[in-house]
């Protein structure tokens, strides 16, 4: 515990396995300048320095602050909320707003198309899509990913695989 108002709490998680029931792993949870570290729903790393998540709210700002983001891509057609804009502005994060109305799981479609550009096999692309889309999964989204033509991006191949 330091004088900065942030505290770290160590949690012991007991991992049970057939080989070693006493093995444990320590997880450090903490608080930042904006509150506890709480990732947005469906948060994950897509590639080095590229992340995905459901829509963040104020409870996620402290966690997002640790990522040192430079930009946010917002895919929903609705206006970006003022509280989120204020967070982005105060952290000098650029907002790119692409109002996609064609898909139920927009992020999954965009990441799926990126995976095709990265030359993932289609079954792995669909596995990842299903993992994150869950109840929002749509055959039409998977069809969009399947039909996404990467041939027009061949000249950018050196830039695509982040």
Coordinates of C-alpha atoms in Angstrom, one line a residue:
X1 CA 0.0 0.0 0.0
X2 CA 1.4 3.3 -1.0
X3 CA 0.7 7.0 -0.4
X4 CA -0.9 7.3 -3.9
X5 CA -4.3 6.0 -2.8
X6 CA -4.0 2.8 -4.9
X7 CA -4.0 -0.5 -3.2
X8 CA -3.2 -4.0 -4.4
X9 CA -5.1 -7.0 -3.1
X10 CA -3.6 -10.4 -3.5
X11 CA -6.0 -13.2 -4.1
X12 CA -5.1 -16.8 -3.9
X13 CA -6.8 -19.0 -6.4
X14 CA -6.6 -22.7 -5.8
X15 CA -6.2 -24.6 -9.0
X16 CA -7.2 -28.2 -8.8
X17 CA -5.6 -30.7 -11.1
X18 CA -5.2 -34.5 -10.9
X19 CA -1.4 -34.1 -10.6
X20 CA -1.2 -31.3 -8.0
X21 CA -4.1 -30.2 -5.9
X22 CA -2.0 -27.8 -3.9
X23 CA -0.8 -25.7 -6.8
X24 CA -2.0 -22.1 -6.5
X25 CA -1.8 -19.0 -8.6
X26 CA -1.7 -15.4 -7.4
X27 CA -3.8 -12.8 -9.1
X28 CA -3.1 -9.1 -8.4
X29 CA -6.2 -6.9 -8.5
X30 CA -5.8 -3.2 -7.9
X31 CA -7.1 0.3 -8.2
X32 CA -6.0 3.0 -10.5
X33 CA -6.5 6.8 -10.4
X34 CA -10.1 6.3 -11.7
X35 CA -11.1 3.4 -9.5
X36 CA -10.9 -0.4 -9.5
X37 CA -9.6 -2.2 -12.6
X38 CA -12.6 -3.7 -14.3
X39 CA -12.3 -4.7 -18.0
X40 CA -15.2 -4.1 -20.3
X41 CA -17.4 -7.1 -21.2
X42 CA -15.8 -9.4 -23.8
X43 CA -12.4 -7.7 -23.5
X44 CA -9.5 -9.5 -25.2
X45 CA -6.3 -8.8 -27.0
X46 CA -6.7 -9.2 -30.8
X47 CA -3.0 -8.6 -31.6
X48 CA -0.1 -6.7 -30.0
X49 CA -1.5 -3.3 -29.1
X50 CA -5.0 -4.1 -30.5
X51 CA -7.9 -4.9 -28.2
X52 CA -11.6 -5.7 -28.5
X53 CA -14.5 -5.4 -26.1
X54 CA -18.1 -4.7 -25.6
X55 CA -19.1 -1.1 -25.0
X56 CA -17.2 0.4 -22.0
X57 CA -18.7 2.5 -19.3
X58 CA -17.3 4.6 -16.5
X59 CA -16.6 1.5 -14.4
X60 CA -14.1 0.4 -17.0
X61 CA -12.2 3.7 -17.4
X62 CA -9.5 2.9 -14.8
X63 CA -8.7 -0.4 -16.6
X64 CA -8.7 1.3 -20.0
X65 CA -6.4 3.9 -18.7
X66 CA -3.7 1.2 -18.1
X67 CA -3.7 0.3 -21.8
X68 CA -2.3 3.6 -22.9
X69 CA -4.7 3.6 -25.9
X70 CA -4.1 6.0 -28.8
X71 CA -7.4 5.4 -30.6
X72 CA -10.8 3.8 -30.2
X73 CA -12.9 2.4 -33.1
X74 CA -16.6 2.7 -32.4
X75 CA -18.8 0.6 -34.7
X76 CA -22.3 1.3 -33.5
X77 CA -24.6 3.8 -35.4
X78 CA -25.7 5.6 -32.2
X79 CA -23.8 8.7 -31.0
X80 CA -20.9 8.2 -28.7
X81 CA -21.9 9.0 -25.1
X82 CA -20.6 12.3 -23.7
X83 CA -19.0 10.6 -20.6
X84 CA -17.0 8.3 -22.8
X85 CA -16.0 11.3 -25.1
X86 CA -14.7 13.1 -22.0
X87 CA -12.6 10.1 -20.9
X88 CA -11.1 9.9 -24.4
X89 CA -10.4 13.6 -24.6
X90 CA -8.8 13.7 -21.2
X91 CA -6.5 10.8 -22.2
X92 CA -5.8 12.2 -25.7
X93 CA -7.4 9.1 -27.4
X94 CA -8.7 9.6 -30.9
X95 CA -12.2 8.3 -31.7
X96 CA -13.0 6.8 -35.0
X97 CA -16.8 6.3 -35.4
X98 CA -18.0 3.9 -38.1
X99 CA -21.8 3.5 -37.7
X100 CA -22.3 -0.1 -39.0
X101 CA -25.9 -1.1 -39.1
X102 CA -25.5 -4.3 -41.1
X103 CA -24.5 -6.8 -38.3
X104 CA -25.6 -8.0 -34.9
X105 CA -22.0 -8.6 -33.8
X106 CA -20.1 -5.9 -35.5
X107 CA -16.8 -6.4 -33.6
X108 CA -16.8 -10.1 -34.4
X109 CA -17.3 -9.3 -38.1
X110 CA -14.4 -6.8 -38.2
X111 CA -12.1 -9.1 -36.2
X112 CA -13.1 -12.1 -38.4
X113 CA -12.2 -10.1 -41.6
X114 CA -8.9 -9.2 -40.0
X115 CA -8.2 -12.8 -39.2
X116 CA -8.8 -13.7 -42.8
X117 CA -6.2 -11.0 -43.8
X118 CA -3.9 -12.7 -41.3
X119 CA -4.5 -16.0 -43.1
X120 CA -6.2 -17.8 -40.3
X121 CA -8.1 -20.9 -41.4
X122 CA -11.8 -20.2 -41.6
X123 CA -12.7 -22.8 -38.9
X124 CA -10.5 -20.9 -36.4
X125 CA -12.0 -17.6 -37.5
X126 CA -15.5 -19.0 -36.8
X127 CA -14.5 -20.5 -33.5
X128 CA -13.3 -17.1 -32.3
X129 CA -16.4 -15.4 -33.7
X130 CA -18.6 -17.9 -31.8
X131 CA -16.7 -17.5 -28.6
X132 CA -17.3 -13.8 -28.4
X133 CA -20.7 -13.5 -30.2
X134 CA -22.4 -16.2 -28.0
X135 CA -26.1 -15.4 -28.2
X136 CA -25.5 -12.6 -30.8
X137 CA -24.0 -15.1 -33.3
X138 CA -25.7 -14.9 -36.7
X139 CA -25.2 -17.1 -39.8
X140 CA -25.4 -13.9 -41.9
X141 CA -22.3 -12.5 -40.0
X142 CA -20.4 -15.7 -40.6
X143 CA -21.4 -15.5 -44.3
X144 CA -20.1 -11.9 -44.4
X145 CA -16.7 -13.1 -43.0
X146 CA -16.6 -16.1 -45.3
X147 CA -17.3 -13.9 -48.4
X148 CA -14.9 -11.1 -47.4
X149 CA -12.5 -10.8 -50.3
X150 CA -8.9 -10.4 -49.1
X151 CA -7.5 -10.2 -52.7
X152 CA -7.9 -6.4 -52.9
X153 CA -5.6 -6.1 -49.8
X154 CA -2.7 -8.1 -51.2
X155 CA -0.6 -4.9 -51.7
X156 CA -1.0 -4.2 -47.9
X157 CA 0.1 -7.7 -46.8
X158 CA 3.2 -6.3 -45.0
X159 CA 1.0 -4.0 -43.0
X160 CA -1.9 -6.2 -42.1
X161 CA -0.3 -8.7 -39.7
X162 CA 0.1 -6.3 -36.9

